[in-house]
Amino acid sequence: PNPPRPATRTRLRRRPAPGVGAAVVASFVRTPLLLAGTGVAALLCVAAGLPPTAATGFSVVTFTVVNVVCWWLLVRRLRAEGRSLGALLGRFRAADAAWGLLWLLVMYVPFVLVVVIGGLVAVGGFDRFGELFGQVPGSYGPAATALVLGTALVFPFVNAPLEELCYRGYAQDAFEQAGRPVAALVVPTVGFAVQHAFVACTWVAVPVYVAAFCAWGTVAAAIRWRHGRLWPLVVAHLVTNLAFSAVPVAAHLATG
């Protein structure tokens, strides 16, 4: 009789674990994408006879397009690691809504203080404070206006969970797993803040916005580290995005 064949050993494919490199990419990948998107928007504004700075009026559209790309990148990375968005986000609990509203107040206080103090330093006084926000052209035309208004209604529900998953979820968690607690607090926070330079309407507002979102991101990262849950931060972020995009859009539609 033929001798028994040795059992073939199946090679198990090892899935890559999140590392420092992946955490850095997750922290800063949005910045070049937003730079490219804002550049395209500026060129389109010039072609339409508007100043290039009018591109900031389309920031909600630019951010939404970048969000879609980043959703795809994050899902792809998690699949390569054998994980899912659900596992990274966790299960929603009723208490998360209450905690989210509390954390919203906690994060909003230093954010506003930095905007006010930094803004006064940047422009030199209360009488020039409005210079931080620039002047938006009165009309972009009906098609462009409809695009901005429609996107603003969708934006909070796409942006809030993605940014929390990207910065406080994936990147911060990856640094912590790599034994880099300081980097877990600092690097995603800097990436989160820098990307918000693209919502500034004037150059003088850029450092003020970056500093303000650094304050917000630092508190958010500390909350994530201390409590270990992402959903309350998503709730806080969602309420903020609703207040500054969907609500103004609804008001515009009601009066228009």
Short mmCIF file of C-alpha atoms in Angstrom, two decimals:
data_model
loop_
_atom_site.label_atom_id
_atom_site.label_comp_id
_atom_site.label_asym_id
_atom_site.label_seq_id
_atom_site.Cartn_x
_atom_site.Cartn_y
_atom_site.Cartn_z
CA PRO A 1 0.00 0.00 0.00
CA ASN A 2 1.08 3.51 -0.66
CA PRO A 3 2.40 5.42 2.39
CA PRO A 4 0.06 8.09 3.70
CA ARG A 5 0.69 11.52 2.35
CA PRO A 6 1.84 14.09 4.84
CA ALA A 7 -0.88 16.52 5.74
CA THR A 8 -0.59 19.71 3.79
CA ARG A 9 -0.24 22.71 5.99
CA THR A 10 -2.51 25.54 5.02
CA ARG A 11 -0.84 28.88 5.17
CA LEU A 12 -2.92 31.43 6.95
CA ARG A 13 -2.69 34.89 5.52
CA ARG A 14 -1.75 37.29 8.27
CA ARG A 15 -3.76 40.45 8.18
CA PRO A 16 -1.81 43.68 8.76
CA ALA A 17 -2.37 45.29 12.11
CA PRO A 18 -2.81 49.06 12.30
CA GLY A 19 0.55 50.73 12.79
CA VAL A 20 2.08 54.16 13.17
CA GLY A 21 2.35 54.67 9.41
CA ALA A 22 -1.32 53.92 8.85
CA ALA A 23 -2.24 56.22 11.75
CA VAL A 24 -0.25 59.10 10.26
CA VAL A 25 -1.90 58.59 6.87
CA ALA A 26 -5.35 58.53 8.46
CA SER A 27 -4.51 61.75 10.31
CA PHE A 28 -3.42 63.74 7.27
CA VAL A 29 -4.87 62.14 4.13
CA ARG A 30 -7.77 64.58 4.05
CA THR A 31 -5.55 67.67 3.81
CA PRO A 32 -4.13 67.10 0.28
CA LEU A 33 -7.56 65.94 -0.91
CA LEU A 34 -9.16 69.12 0.40
CA LEU A 35 -6.35 71.21 -1.10
CA ALA A 36 -7.02 69.66 -4.50
CA GLY A 37 -10.79 70.04 -4.15
CA THR A 38 -10.52 73.66 -3.06
CA GLY A 39 -8.19 74.37 -5.98
CA VAL A 40 -10.72 72.93 -8.43
CA ALA A 41 -13.50 74.97 -6.80
CA ALA A 42 -11.38 78.14 -7.07
CA LEU A 43 -10.75 77.52 -10.77
CA LEU A 44 -14.47 76.99 -11.38
CA CYS A 45 -15.25 80.22 -9.52
CA VAL A 46 -12.78 82.16 -11.67
CA ALA A 47 -14.29 80.63 -14.81
CA ALA A 48 -17.72 81.80 -13.60
CA GLY A 49 -16.45 85.35 -13.07
CA LEU A 50 -16.14 85.09 -9.28
CA PRO A 51 -13.02 85.72 -7.17
CA PRO A 52 -11.07 82.56 -6.27
CA THR A 53 -11.81 83.18 -2.57
CA ALA A 54 -15.45 82.44 -3.37
CA ALA A 55 -14.43 78.76 -3.30
CA THR A 56 -14.84 78.85 0.48
CA GLY A 57 -18.56 79.17 -0.13
CA PHE A 58 -18.41 75.71 -1.67
CA SER A 59 -16.45 74.19 1.22
CA VAL A 60 -19.44 72.07 2.25
CA VAL A 61 -19.43 70.51 -1.25
CA THR A 62 -15.67 70.03 -1.24
CA PHE A 63 -15.74 68.41 2.20
CA THR A 64 -18.59 66.09 1.19
CA VAL A 65 -16.74 64.86 -1.90
CA VAL A 66 -13.60 64.28 0.17
CA ASN A 67 -15.71 62.50 2.79
CA VAL A 68 -16.96 60.02 0.21
CA VAL A 69 -13.38 59.28 -0.88
CA CYS A 70 -12.25 58.89 2.74
CA TRP A 71 -15.15 56.57 3.58
CA TRP A 72 -13.94 54.32 0.77
CA LEU A 73 -10.30 54.49 1.92
CA LEU A 74 -11.21 53.74 5.54
CA VAL A 75 -13.45 50.78 4.66
CA ARG A 76 -10.75 49.38 2.40
CA ARG A 77 -8.10 49.69 5.12
CA LEU A 78 -10.32 48.10 7.76
CA ARG A 79 -11.12 45.18 5.46
CA ALA A 80 -7.39 44.64 4.90
CA GLU A 81 -7.03 44.40 8.69
CA GLY A 82 -10.00 42.06 9.04
CA ARG A 83 -12.10 44.69 10.80
CA SER A 84 -15.28 46.62 10.08
CA LEU A 85 -16.72 50.08 10.63
CA GLY A 86 -19.20 48.63 13.10
CA ALA A 87 -16.44 47.12 15.21
CA LEU A 88 -14.51 50.40 15.20
CA LEU A 89 -17.55 52.50 16.06
CA GLY A 90 -19.17 50.17 18.59
CA ARG A 91 -22.85 49.84 19.44
CA PHE A 92 -24.96 52.90 20.04
CA ARG A 93 -26.45 53.26 23.51
CA ALA A 94 -29.19 55.62 24.63
CA ALA A 95 -26.80 57.21 27.12
CA ASP A 96 -24.47 58.15 24.26
CA ALA A 97 -26.86 60.92 23.20
CA ALA A 98 -26.83 62.52 26.65
CA TRP A 99 -23.07 62.18 26.94
CA GLY A 100 -22.70 63.67 23.47
CA LEU A 101 -24.60 66.81 24.44
CA LEU A 102 -22.50 67.15 27.57
CA TRP A 103 -19.24 66.74 25.65
CA LEU A 104 -20.49 69.26 23.10
CA LEU A 105 -20.59 71.91 25.80
CA VAL A 106 -17.22 70.84 27.18
CA MET A 107 -15.54 71.07 23.76
CA TYR A 108 -17.38 74.19 22.64
CA VAL A 109 -16.15 76.40 25.49
CA PRO A 110 -12.41 76.24 24.64
CA PHE A 111 -13.24 76.37 20.93
CA VAL A 112 -15.14 79.65 21.27
CA LEU A 113 -12.53 81.12 23.62
CA VAL A 114 -9.77 80.45 21.10
CA VAL A 115 -11.84 81.92 18.25
CA VAL A 116 -12.61 85.08 20.21
CA ILE A 117 -9.17 85.62 21.77
CA GLY A 118 -7.22 84.49 18.72
CA GLY A 119 -9.47 86.51 16.44
CA LEU A 120 -9.00 89.68 18.45
CA VAL A 121 -5.24 89.21 18.40
CA ALA A 122 -5.26 88.52 14.65
CA VAL A 123 -7.35 91.54 13.59
CA GLY A 124 -6.48 93.92 16.41
CA GLY A 125 -9.84 94.69 18.01
CA PHE A 126 -13.58 94.12 18.21
CA ASP A 127 -14.31 96.71 15.52
CA ARG A 128 -12.43 94.57 12.96
CA PHE A 129 -13.58 91.17 14.19
CA GLY A 130 -15.81 90.70 11.13
CA GLU A 131 -12.69 90.60 8.95
CA LEU A 132 -12.17 87.00 10.09
CA PHE A 133 -15.21 85.88 8.14
CA GLY A 134 -14.69 87.83 4.93
CA GLN A 135 -17.42 88.65 2.46
CA VAL A 136 -19.25 85.99 0.50
CA PRO A 137 -20.56 87.00 -2.94
CA GLY A 138 -24.26 87.77 -2.89
CA SER A 139 -25.22 85.13 -5.45
CA TYR A 140 -23.58 82.09 -6.98
CA GLY A 141 -26.39 81.56 -9.44
CA PRO A 142 -29.40 79.22 -9.03
CA ALA A 143 -27.63 75.98 -9.97
CA ALA A 144 -24.62 76.56 -7.69
CA THR A 145 -26.87 77.73 -4.87
CA ALA A 146 -29.03 74.61 -5.17
CA LEU A 147 -25.89 72.45 -5.12
CA VAL A 148 -24.59 74.09 -1.94
CA LEU A 149 -27.95 74.01 -0.17
CA GLY A 150 -28.65 70.40 -1.09
CA THR A 151 -25.18 69.24 -0.06
CA ALA A 152 -25.41 71.12 3.25
CA LEU A 153 -28.45 69.05 4.22
CA VAL A 154 -26.53 65.79 3.72
CA PHE A 155 -23.14 66.99 4.96
CA PRO A 156 -23.61 66.56 8.76
CA PHE A 157 -24.65 62.91 8.48
CA VAL A 158 -21.61 62.04 6.38
CA ASN A 159 -18.97 64.30 7.91
CA ALA A 160 -19.54 63.81 11.64
CA PRO A 161 -19.19 60.00 11.83
CA LEU A 162 -16.38 59.92 9.27
CA GLU A 163 -14.16 62.46 11.04
CA GLU A 164 -14.64 60.74 14.40
CA LEU A 165 -13.93 57.33 12.89
CA CYS A 166 -10.88 58.65 11.07
CA TYR A 167 -9.25 60.74 13.81
CA ARG A 168 -10.49 59.62 17.22
CA GLY A 169 -11.34 56.12 16.04
CA TYR A 170 -8.77 54.66 13.69
CA ALA A 171 -5.75 56.97 14.04
CA GLN A 172 -5.87 57.51 17.80
CA ASP A 173 -6.52 53.82 18.46
CA ALA A 174 -3.65 52.78 16.18
CA PHE A 175 -1.18 55.06 18.01
CA GLU A 176 -2.39 53.73 21.37
CA GLN A 177 -1.95 50.12 20.23
CA ALA A 178 1.57 51.00 19.08
CA GLY A 179 2.37 52.31 22.58
CA ARG A 180 2.48 55.97 21.53
CA PRO A 181 0.04 57.72 23.92
CA VAL A 182 1.41 61.23 23.28
CA ALA A 183 1.25 60.76 19.52
CA ALA A 184 -2.28 59.38 19.92
CA LEU A 185 -3.30 62.70 21.42
CA VAL A 186 -1.25 65.08 19.27
CA VAL A 187 -1.00 63.71 15.71
CA PRO A 188 -4.70 63.08 14.94
CA THR A 189 -5.58 66.37 16.63
CA VAL A 190 -3.15 68.31 14.41
CA GLY A 191 -4.48 66.56 11.31
CA PHE A 192 -8.05 67.29 12.36
CA ALA A 193 -7.23 70.97 12.91
CA VAL A 194 -5.18 71.55 9.75
CA GLN A 195 -7.94 70.30 7.44
CA HIS A 196 -10.29 72.96 8.83
CA ALA A 197 -8.06 75.68 7.39
CA PHE A 198 -10.08 75.14 4.20
CA VAL A 199 -13.25 76.54 5.78
CA ALA A 200 -11.56 79.86 6.57
CA CYS A 201 -12.83 82.74 4.41
CA THR A 202 -9.70 84.90 4.83
CA TRP A 203 -6.00 84.26 5.27
CA VAL A 204 -5.99 85.98 8.65
CA ALA A 205 -8.62 83.50 9.84
CA VAL A 206 -6.57 80.40 8.94
CA PRO A 207 -4.35 80.28 12.09
CA VAL A 208 -7.36 81.17 14.25
CA TYR A 209 -9.41 78.30 12.84
CA VAL A 210 -6.52 75.84 13.11
CA ALA A 211 -5.89 76.82 16.75
CA ALA A 212 -9.61 76.61 17.60
CA PHE A 213 -10.00 73.16 16.09
CA CYS A 214 -6.80 72.08 17.86
CA ALA A 215 -8.53 73.00 21.12
CA TRP A 216 -11.65 71.08 20.11
CA GLY A 217 -9.65 68.06 18.92
CA THR A 218 -7.48 67.91 22.05
CA VAL A 219 -10.52 67.78 24.33
CA ALA A 220 -12.20 65.23 22.06
CA ALA A 221 -9.09 63.02 22.05
CA ALA A 222 -8.89 63.20 25.85
CA ILE A 223 -12.55 62.21 26.13
CA ARG A 224 -12.00 59.29 23.74
CA TRP A 225 -8.97 58.14 25.74
CA ARG A 226 -10.71 58.45 29.09
CA HIS A 227 -14.09 56.95 28.24
CA GLY A 228 -13.17 54.72 25.31
CA ARG A 229 -16.39 55.36 23.39
CA LEU A 230 -16.78 57.04 20.01
CA TRP A 231 -20.56 57.44 19.73
CA PRO A 232 -20.87 60.39 22.16
CA LEU A 233 -18.29 62.29 20.11
CA VAL A 234 -20.19 61.47 16.92
CA VAL A 235 -23.35 62.89 18.51
CA ALA A 236 -21.56 66.08 19.58
CA HIS A 237 -19.98 66.46 16.16
CA LEU A 238 -23.30 65.83 14.40
CA VAL A 239 -25.13 68.47 16.45
CA THR A 240 -22.37 70.98 15.67
CA ASN A 241 -22.47 70.26 11.94
CA LEU A 242 -26.26 70.49 11.93
CA ALA A 243 -26.14 73.87 13.67
CA PHE A 244 -23.67 75.31 11.19
CA SER A 245 -24.95 73.79 7.93
CA ALA A 246 -28.39 72.19 7.91
CA VAL A 247 -30.10 74.76 10.16
CA PRO A 248 -28.88 77.78 8.14
CA VAL A 249 -29.96 75.97 4.98
CA ALA A 250 -33.43 75.36 6.42
CA ALA A 251 -33.64 79.03 7.41
CA HIS A 252 -32.60 80.08 3.91
CA LEU A 253 -35.23 77.85 2.33
CA ALA A 254 -37.90 79.12 4.72
CA THR A 255 -37.17 82.76 3.87
CA GLY A 256 -36.38 82.23 0.22
#
